[in-house]
PDB file of C-alpha atoms in Angstrom:
ATOM      1  CA  MET A   1       0.000   0.000   0.000  1.00 48.00           C
ATOM      2  CA  ALA A   2       1.291   3.447  -0.904  1.00 52.00           C
ATOM      3  CA  GLY A   3       2.648   5.441   1.974  1.00 65.00           C
ATOM      4  CA  GLU A   4       3.513   2.450   4.176  1.00 73.00           C
ATOM      5  CA  PRO A   5       7.130   2.389   5.377  1.00 80.00           C
ATOM      6  CA  ASP A   6       9.509  -0.164   3.943  1.00 89.00           C
ATOM      7  CA  PRO A   7       9.553  -3.143   6.377  1.00 89.00           C
ATOM      8  CA  LYS A   8      13.340  -3.341   6.293  1.00 94.00           C
ATOM      9  CA  SER A   9      13.603   0.352   7.167  1.00 95.00           C
ATOM     10  CA  VAL A  10      11.321  -0.258  10.147  1.00 96.00           C
ATOM     11  CA  VAL A  11      13.552  -3.123  11.283  1.00 97.00           C
ATOM     12  CA  ALA A  12      16.683  -1.013  10.766  1.00 98.00           C
ATOM     13  CA  ALA A  13      15.283   1.734  13.004  1.00 98.00           C
ATOM     14  CA  ALA A  14      14.336  -0.789  15.699  1.00 98.00           C
ATOM     15  CA  ALA A  15      17.778  -2.381  15.456  1.00 98.00           C
ATOM     16  CA  ALA A  16      19.485   0.988  15.862  1.00 98.00           C
ATOM     17  CA  ARG A  17      17.510   1.573  19.077  1.00 98.00           C
ATOM     18  CA  PHE A  18      18.452  -1.891  20.305  1.00 98.00           C
ATOM     19  CA  PHE A  19      22.184  -1.413  19.764  1.00 98.00           C
ATOM     20  CA  ARG A  20      22.068   2.060  21.330  1.00 98.00           C
ATOM     21  CA  SER A  21      20.240   0.609  24.324  1.00 98.00           C
ATOM     22  CA  TYR A  22      22.925  -2.035  24.676  1.00 98.00           C
ATOM     23  CA  GLU A  23      25.683   0.572  24.759  1.00 97.00           C
ATOM     24  CA  SER A  24      23.720   2.566  27.336  1.00 97.00           C
ATOM     25  CA  HIS A  25      23.255  -0.567  29.458  1.00 97.00           C
ATOM     26  CA  CYS A  26      27.005  -1.198  29.367  1.00 95.00           C
ATOM     27  CA  GLU A  27      27.942   2.382  30.183  1.00 94.00           C
ATOM     28  CA  ASN A  28      25.336   3.306  32.801  1.00 92.00           C
ATOM     29  CA  ARG A  29      24.467  -0.046  34.411  1.00 90.00           C
ATOM     30  CA  GLY A  30      21.101   0.423  36.073  1.00 91.00           C
ATOM     31  CA  GLU A  31      17.606  -1.019  36.216  1.00 95.00           C
ATOM     32  CA  ASP A  32      16.191   1.635  33.866  1.00 95.00           C
ATOM     33  CA  GLY A  33      18.810   0.872  31.241  1.00 96.00           C
ATOM     34  CA  LEU A  34      18.229  -2.855  31.601  1.00 97.00           C
ATOM     35  CA  PHE A  35      14.483  -2.496  31.099  1.00 97.00           C
ATOM     36  CA  ALA A  36      14.985  -0.150  28.132  1.00 98.00           C
ATOM     37  CA  LEU A  37      17.294  -2.732  26.565  1.00 98.00           C
ATOM     38  CA  LEU A  38      14.800  -5.556  27.084  1.00 98.00           C
ATOM     39  CA  ASN A  39      11.999  -3.454  25.607  1.00 98.00           C
ATOM     40  CA  ALA A  40      14.130  -2.510  22.594  1.00 98.00           C
ATOM     41  CA  MET A  41      14.954  -6.191  22.099  1.00 98.00           C
ATOM     42  CA  HIS A  42      11.266  -7.105  22.253  1.00 98.00           C
ATOM     43  CA  SER A  43      10.385  -4.406  19.713  1.00 98.00           C
ATOM     44  CA  LEU A  44      13.102  -5.532  17.307  1.00 98.00           C
ATOM     45  CA  ALA A  45      12.032  -9.167  17.595  1.00 97.00           C
ATOM     46  CA  ASP A  46       8.446  -8.227  16.787  1.00 96.00           C
ATOM     47  CA  LYS A  47       9.473  -6.309  13.679  1.00 96.00           C
ATOM     48  CA  LEU A  48      11.941  -8.978  12.551  1.00 95.00           C
ATOM     49  CA  SER A  49       9.233 -11.634  12.773  1.00 93.00           C
ATOM     50  CA  ARG A  50       7.235  -9.739  10.141  1.00 92.00           C
ATOM     51  CA  LEU A  51      10.015 -10.453   7.652  1.00 91.00           C
ATOM     52  CA  GLY A  52       9.573 -14.207   8.122  1.00 87.00           C
ATOM     53  CA  ARG A  53      11.982 -16.831   9.346  1.00 88.00           C
ATOM     54  CA  PRO A  54      14.623 -17.027  10.635  1.00 90.00           C
ATOM     55  CA  ASN A  55      13.859 -14.676  13.509  1.00 92.00           C
ATOM     56  CA  LEU A  56      14.810 -14.195  17.144  1.00 96.00           C
ATOM     57  CA  ASN A  57      12.316 -16.792  18.348  1.00 94.00           C
ATOM     58  CA  ALA A  58      14.951 -19.391  17.440  1.00 94.00           C
ATOM     59  CA  SER A  59      17.376 -17.873  19.985  1.00 97.00           C
ATOM     60  CA  GLN A  60      17.321 -19.347  23.488  1.00 97.00           C
ATOM     61  CA  ASN A  61      18.990 -16.140  24.672  1.00 98.00           C
ATOM     62  CA  TYR A  62      16.038 -14.165  23.343  1.00 98.00           C
ATOM     63  CA  LEU A  63      13.507 -16.544  24.881  1.00 97.00           C
ATOM     64  CA  ALA A  64      15.154 -16.172  28.293  1.00 97.00           C
ATOM     65  CA  LEU A  65      15.329 -12.389  28.145  1.00 98.00           C
ATOM     66  CA  ARG A  66      11.816 -12.099  26.738  1.00 98.00           C
ATOM     67  CA  ALA A  67      10.510 -14.083  29.707  1.00 97.00           C
ATOM     68  CA  LEU A  68      12.239 -11.665  32.077  1.00 98.00           C
ATOM     69  CA  ARG A  69      11.072  -8.643  30.099  1.00 97.00           C
ATOM     70  CA  ASN A  70       7.480  -9.832  30.329  1.00 97.00           C
ATOM     71  CA  LEU A  71       7.835 -10.399  34.076  1.00 97.00           C
ATOM     72  CA  PHE A  72       9.309  -6.935  34.646  1.00 97.00           C
ATOM     73  CA  HIS A  73       6.622  -5.397  32.427  1.00 96.00           C
ATOM     74  CA  HIS A  74       3.893  -6.750  34.694  1.00 95.00           C
ATOM     75  CA  GLU A  75       5.795  -6.560  37.997  1.00 95.00           C
ATOM     76  CA  SER A  76       8.110  -3.578  37.592  1.00 94.00           C
ATOM     77  CA  GLU A  77       8.998  -3.515  41.290  1.00 95.00           C
ATOM     78  CA  LEU A  78      11.101  -6.650  40.726  1.00 95.00           C
ATOM     79  CA  LEU A  79      13.515  -4.560  38.642  1.00 95.00           C
ATOM     80  CA  HIS A  80      14.641  -2.903  41.886  1.00 94.00           C
ATOM     81  CA  ASP A  81      16.138  -6.230  42.965  1.00 95.00           C
ATOM     82  CA  THR A  82      18.444  -6.515  39.942  1.00 96.00           C
ATOM     83  CA  ARG A  83      22.085  -5.438  40.033  1.00 95.00           C
ATOM     84  CA  SER A  84      24.285  -4.440  37.080  1.00 94.00           C
ATOM     85  CA  LEU A  85      27.917  -3.807  37.936  1.00 92.00           C
ATOM     86  CA  ALA A  86      31.345  -3.697  36.380  1.00 92.00           C
ATOM     87  CA  ALA A  87      33.166  -7.004  36.667  1.00 90.00           C
ATOM     88  CA  GLY A  88      36.303  -5.027  37.491  1.00 89.00           C
ATOM     89  CA  ASP A  89      34.640  -3.903  40.716  1.00 89.00           C
ATOM     90  CA  VAL A  90      34.646  -7.521  41.890  1.00 89.00           C
ATOM     91  CA  PRO A  91      38.374  -8.324  41.790  1.00 86.00           C
ATOM     92  CA  GLN A  92      38.013 -11.884  43.068  1.00 88.00           C
ATOM     93  CA  ILE A  93      35.984 -12.837  39.980  1.00 90.00           C
ATOM     94  CA  HIS A  94      37.290 -13.424  36.456  1.00 90.00           C
ATOM     95  CA  THR A  95      34.914 -13.462  33.469  1.00 91.00           C
ATOM     96  CA  ASP A  96      34.968 -12.904  29.711  1.00 90.00           C
ATOM     97  CA  LEU A  97      32.527  -9.991  30.020  1.00 94.00           C
ATOM     98  CA  ALA A  98      33.011  -6.530  31.481  1.00 92.00           C
ATOM     99  CA  ILE A  99      29.638  -6.553  33.230  1.00 93.00           C
ATOM    100  CA  LEU A 100      27.659  -8.725  35.611  1.00 95.00           C
ATOM    101  CA  CYS A 101      23.879  -8.403  35.498  1.00 97.00           C
ATOM    102  CA  LEU A 102      22.381 -10.253  38.445  1.00 97.00           C
ATOM    103  CA  VAL A 103      18.741 -11.174  38.963  1.00 97.00           C
ATOM    104  CA  PRO A 104      17.352 -12.993  42.003  1.00 97.00           C
ATOM    105  CA  LYS A 105      16.627 -16.662  41.329  1.00 97.00           C
ATOM    106  CA  ALA A 106      13.123 -16.124  42.704  1.00 97.00           C
ATOM    107  CA  SER A 107      12.403 -13.611  39.919  1.00 97.00           C
ATOM    108  CA  VAL A 108      13.765 -15.925  37.242  1.00 97.00           C
ATOM    109  CA  ASP A 109      11.673 -18.773  38.629  1.00 96.00           C
ATOM    110  CA  ARG A 110       8.581 -16.567  38.341  1.00 96.00           C
ATOM    111  CA  ALA A 111       9.474 -15.741  34.751  1.00 96.00           C
ATOM    112  CA  LEU A 112       9.865 -19.448  34.008  1.00 94.00           C
ATOM    113  CA  GLN A 113       6.427 -20.158  35.453  1.00 93.00           C
ATOM    114  CA  ARG A 114       4.940 -17.680  32.973  1.00 91.00           C
ATOM    115  CA  ALA A 115       6.836 -19.156  30.012  1.00 91.00           C
ATOM    116  CA  ARG A 116       5.578 -21.828  27.659  1.00 90.00           C
ATOM    117  CA  ASP A 117       6.295 -25.395  28.718  1.00 92.00           C
ATOM    118  CA  ASP A 118       8.304 -26.114  25.569  1.00 90.00           C
ATOM    119  CA  GLU A 119      10.560 -23.081  26.138  1.00 93.00           C
ATOM    120  CA  ARG A 120      11.540 -23.547  29.783  1.00 93.00           C
ATOM    121  CA  SER A 121      14.512 -25.828  29.170  1.00 93.00           C
ATOM    122  CA  ALA A 122      16.014 -23.443  26.586  1.00 93.00           C
ATOM    123  CA  ILE A 123      15.447 -20.480  28.891  1.00 93.00           C
ATOM    124  CA  GLY A 124      17.173 -22.202  31.786  1.00 93.00           C
ATOM    125  CA  SER A 125      20.147 -23.158  29.602  1.00 94.00           C
ATOM    126  CA  ALA A 126      20.718 -19.579  28.430  1.00 96.00           C
ATOM    127  CA  LEU A 127      21.137 -18.233  31.963  1.00 97.00           C
ATOM    128  CA  HIS A 128      23.928 -18.768  34.494  1.00 96.00           C
ATOM    129  CA  TRP A 129      22.742 -19.934  37.890  1.00 96.00           C
ATOM    130  CA  TYR A 130      24.683 -19.366  41.117  1.00 95.00           C
ATOM    131  CA  GLY A 131      22.636 -20.326  44.137  1.00 93.00           C
ATOM    132  CA  LEU A 132      20.114 -17.554  44.736  1.00 94.00           C
ATOM    133  CA  ALA A 133      21.639 -15.314  42.034  1.00 95.00           C
ATOM    134  CA  VAL A 134      21.370 -15.612  38.246  1.00 97.00           C
ATOM    135  CA  ASN A 135      23.761 -13.830  35.880  1.00 97.00           C
ATOM    136  CA  ILE A 136      21.882 -12.812  32.723  1.00 98.00           C
ATOM    137  CA  GLU A 137      24.662 -10.759  31.105  1.00 97.00           C
ATOM    138  CA  PRO A 138      25.951 -13.648  28.943  1.00 97.00           C
ATOM    139  CA  ALA A 139      22.453 -14.017  27.462  1.00 98.00           C
ATOM    140  CA  ILE A 140      22.344 -10.259  26.853  1.00 98.00           C
ATOM    141  CA  PHE A 141      25.662 -10.248  25.004  1.00 98.00           C
ATOM    142  CA  ASN A 142      24.867 -13.372  23.018  1.00 98.00           C
ATOM    143  CA  VAL A 143      21.434 -12.116  21.959  1.00 98.00           C
ATOM    144  CA  MET A 144      23.188  -9.063  20.542  1.00 98.00           C
ATOM    145  CA  VAL A 145      25.209 -11.431  18.365  1.00 98.00           C
ATOM    146  CA  ASP A 146      22.072 -13.381  17.456  1.00 98.00           C
ATOM    147  CA  ALA A 147      20.345 -10.163  16.383  1.00 98.00           C
ATOM    148  CA  TYR A 148      23.397  -8.892  14.498  1.00 98.00           C
ATOM    149  CA  GLU A 149      23.691 -12.107  12.493  1.00 98.00           C
ATOM    150  CA  LEU A 150      19.977 -12.087  11.668  1.00 97.00           C
ATOM    151  CA  LEU A 151      20.269  -8.528  10.390  1.00 98.00           C
ATOM    152  CA  GLN A 152      23.226  -9.532   8.229  1.00 97.00           C
ATOM    153  CA  ASP A 153      21.288 -12.530   6.924  1.00 95.00           C
ATOM    154  CA  LYS A 154      18.414 -10.252   5.897  1.00 95.00           C
ATOM    155  CA  GLY A 155      20.669  -7.598   4.375  1.00 95.00           C
ATOM    156  CA  ILE A 156      19.787  -4.930   6.943  1.00 96.00           C
ATOM    157  CA  GLU A 157      22.497  -2.578   8.165  1.00 94.00           C
ATOM    158  CA  PRO A 158      21.308   0.300  10.370  1.00 96.00           C
ATOM    159  CA  ASP A 159      22.991   3.654   9.801  1.00 94.00           C
ATOM    160  CA  ASP A 160      23.899   4.044  13.455  1.00 95.00           C
ATOM    161  CA  GLY A 161      27.133   4.486  15.388  1.00 97.00           C
ATOM    162  CA  SER A 162      26.341   1.862  18.021  1.00 97.00           C
ATOM    163  CA  PHE A 163      25.629  -0.727  15.346  1.00 98.00           C
ATOM    164  CA  ALA A 164      28.759   0.275  13.434  1.00 98.00           C
ATOM    165  CA  ARG A 165      30.921  -0.254  16.524  1.00 98.00           C
ATOM    166  CA  PHE A 166      29.423  -3.701  17.101  1.00 98.00           C
ATOM    167  CA  ASP A 167      29.908  -4.534  13.422  1.00 97.00           C
ATOM    168  CA  SER A 168      33.558  -3.473  13.584  1.00 98.00           C
ATOM    169  CA  GLN A 169      34.190  -5.650  16.642  1.00 97.00           C
ATOM    170  CA  TYR A 170      32.473  -8.620  14.996  1.00 98.00           C
ATOM    171  CA  HIS A 171      34.675  -8.340  11.910  1.00 97.00           C
ATOM    172  CA  TRP A 172      37.790  -7.969  14.070  1.00 97.00           C
ATOM    173  CA  GLU A 173      36.890 -11.193  15.874  1.00 97.00           C
ATOM    174  CA  THR A 174      36.371 -12.946  12.552  1.00 97.00           C
ATOM    175  CA  ALA A 175      39.725 -11.753  11.220  1.00 97.00           C
ATOM    176  CA  HIS A 176      41.519 -12.935  14.364  1.00 96.00           C
ATOM    177  CA  GLY A 177      39.759 -16.259  14.747  1.00 96.00           C
ATOM    178  CA  GLN A 178      37.935 -15.190  17.898  1.00 94.00           C
ATOM    179  CA  ALA A 179      34.567 -16.565  18.986  1.00 96.00           C
ATOM    180  CA  HIS A 180      31.660 -14.152  18.605  1.00 97.00           C
ATOM    181  CA  ARG A 181      29.672 -15.492  21.544  1.00 96.00           C
ATOM    182  CA  VAL A 182      30.790 -15.744  25.144  1.00 95.00           C
ATOM    183  CA  THR A 183      30.591 -18.633  27.560  1.00 92.00           C
ATOM    184  CA  GLY A 184      29.895 -16.247  30.424  1.00 89.00           C
ATOM    185  CA  ALA A 185      31.662 -18.551  32.848  1.00 89.00           C
ATOM    186  CA  LEU A 186      32.739 -17.004  36.146  1.00 92.00           C
ATOM    187  CA  LEU A 187      35.927 -18.049  37.908  1.00 88.00           C
ATOM    188  CA  ILE A 188      36.672 -17.036  41.467  1.00 87.00           C
ATOM    189  CA  HIS A 189      40.134 -16.593  42.949  1.00 77.00           C
ATOM    190  CA  VAL A 190      39.108 -16.672  46.607  1.00 71.00           C
ATOM    191  CA  GLY A 191      35.863 -17.753  48.253  1.00 79.00           C
ATOM    192  CA  ASP A 192      32.629 -19.347  47.062  1.00 88.00           C
ATOM    193  CA  ILE A 193      31.129 -17.964  43.855  1.00 91.00           C
ATOM    194  CA  ASP A 194      27.507 -18.448  44.947  1.00 93.00           C
ATOM    195  CA  THR A 195      28.111 -16.611  48.218  1.00 92.00           C
ATOM    196  CA  VAL A 196      29.919 -13.721  46.523  1.00 91.00           C
ATOM    197  CA  LEU A 197      27.184 -13.170  43.937  1.00 93.00           C
ATOM    198  CA  GLN A 198      24.413 -13.435  46.500  1.00 89.00           C
ATOM    199  CA  SER A 199      26.124 -10.776  48.618  1.00 91.00           C
ATOM    200  CA  LEU A 200      26.415  -8.497  45.568  1.00 91.00           C
ATOM    201  CA  LEU A 201      22.748  -8.989  44.812  1.00 89.00           C
ATOM    202  CA  ALA A 202      21.788  -8.144  48.387  1.00 85.00           C
ATOM    203  CA  ALA A 203      24.015  -5.059  48.615  1.00 80.00           C
ATOM    204  CA  PRO A 204      22.354  -1.615  48.483  1.00 73.00           C
ATOM    205  CA  ILE A 205      22.563   0.174  45.147  1.00 63.00           C
ATOM    206  CA  ARG A 206      25.233   2.859  45.195  1.00 55.00           C
ATOM    207  CA  THR A 207      24.093   6.372  44.438  1.00 47.00           C
ATOM    208  CA  GLU A 208      26.175   9.366  43.494  1.00 44.00           C
ATOM    209  CA  SER A 209      26.639  11.800  46.402  1.00 35.00           C
TER     210      SER A 209
END
């Protein structure tokens, strides 16, 4: 129909918002940024699905984060219990990501209860469980790669600086034989990893004085 926007242009705009939201999440690390990222992901997935398969519904990372997004959408107070922090601020932990994004296991369990029966196993596999704390940052990073590769597959390249930086890093990894996705494994030098993460999750959020 005349006057309707080109579907690929709509996807490109949604993708640009998604990659900008990811950069903001990495730089600012807070519950508002996390929720904005999850909403941008959900919007992109919806628009990608209109272009047919493949789409993000094939990504277990997306399924896991969508379940959490839906939970936070209906129970926004649970966002206050999440913690996003720089991995460098936890010197006893070593990881292949610069950020930890921790969600209480109780919240993830609630999200799983809302999910479809045939998706629960995939959702659980995408997340990293440590006692009463769950690290969702590996799923966040890997869904960025999933989305990027889908956009490439469909010939969509947003004219956006955040996307361009991700694209440059992806090509650098390819040229140097590096993996594009992360394992997200956490190694601890001293102490018990479950105890450390649970204490981080329970700690008050720092505010600027």
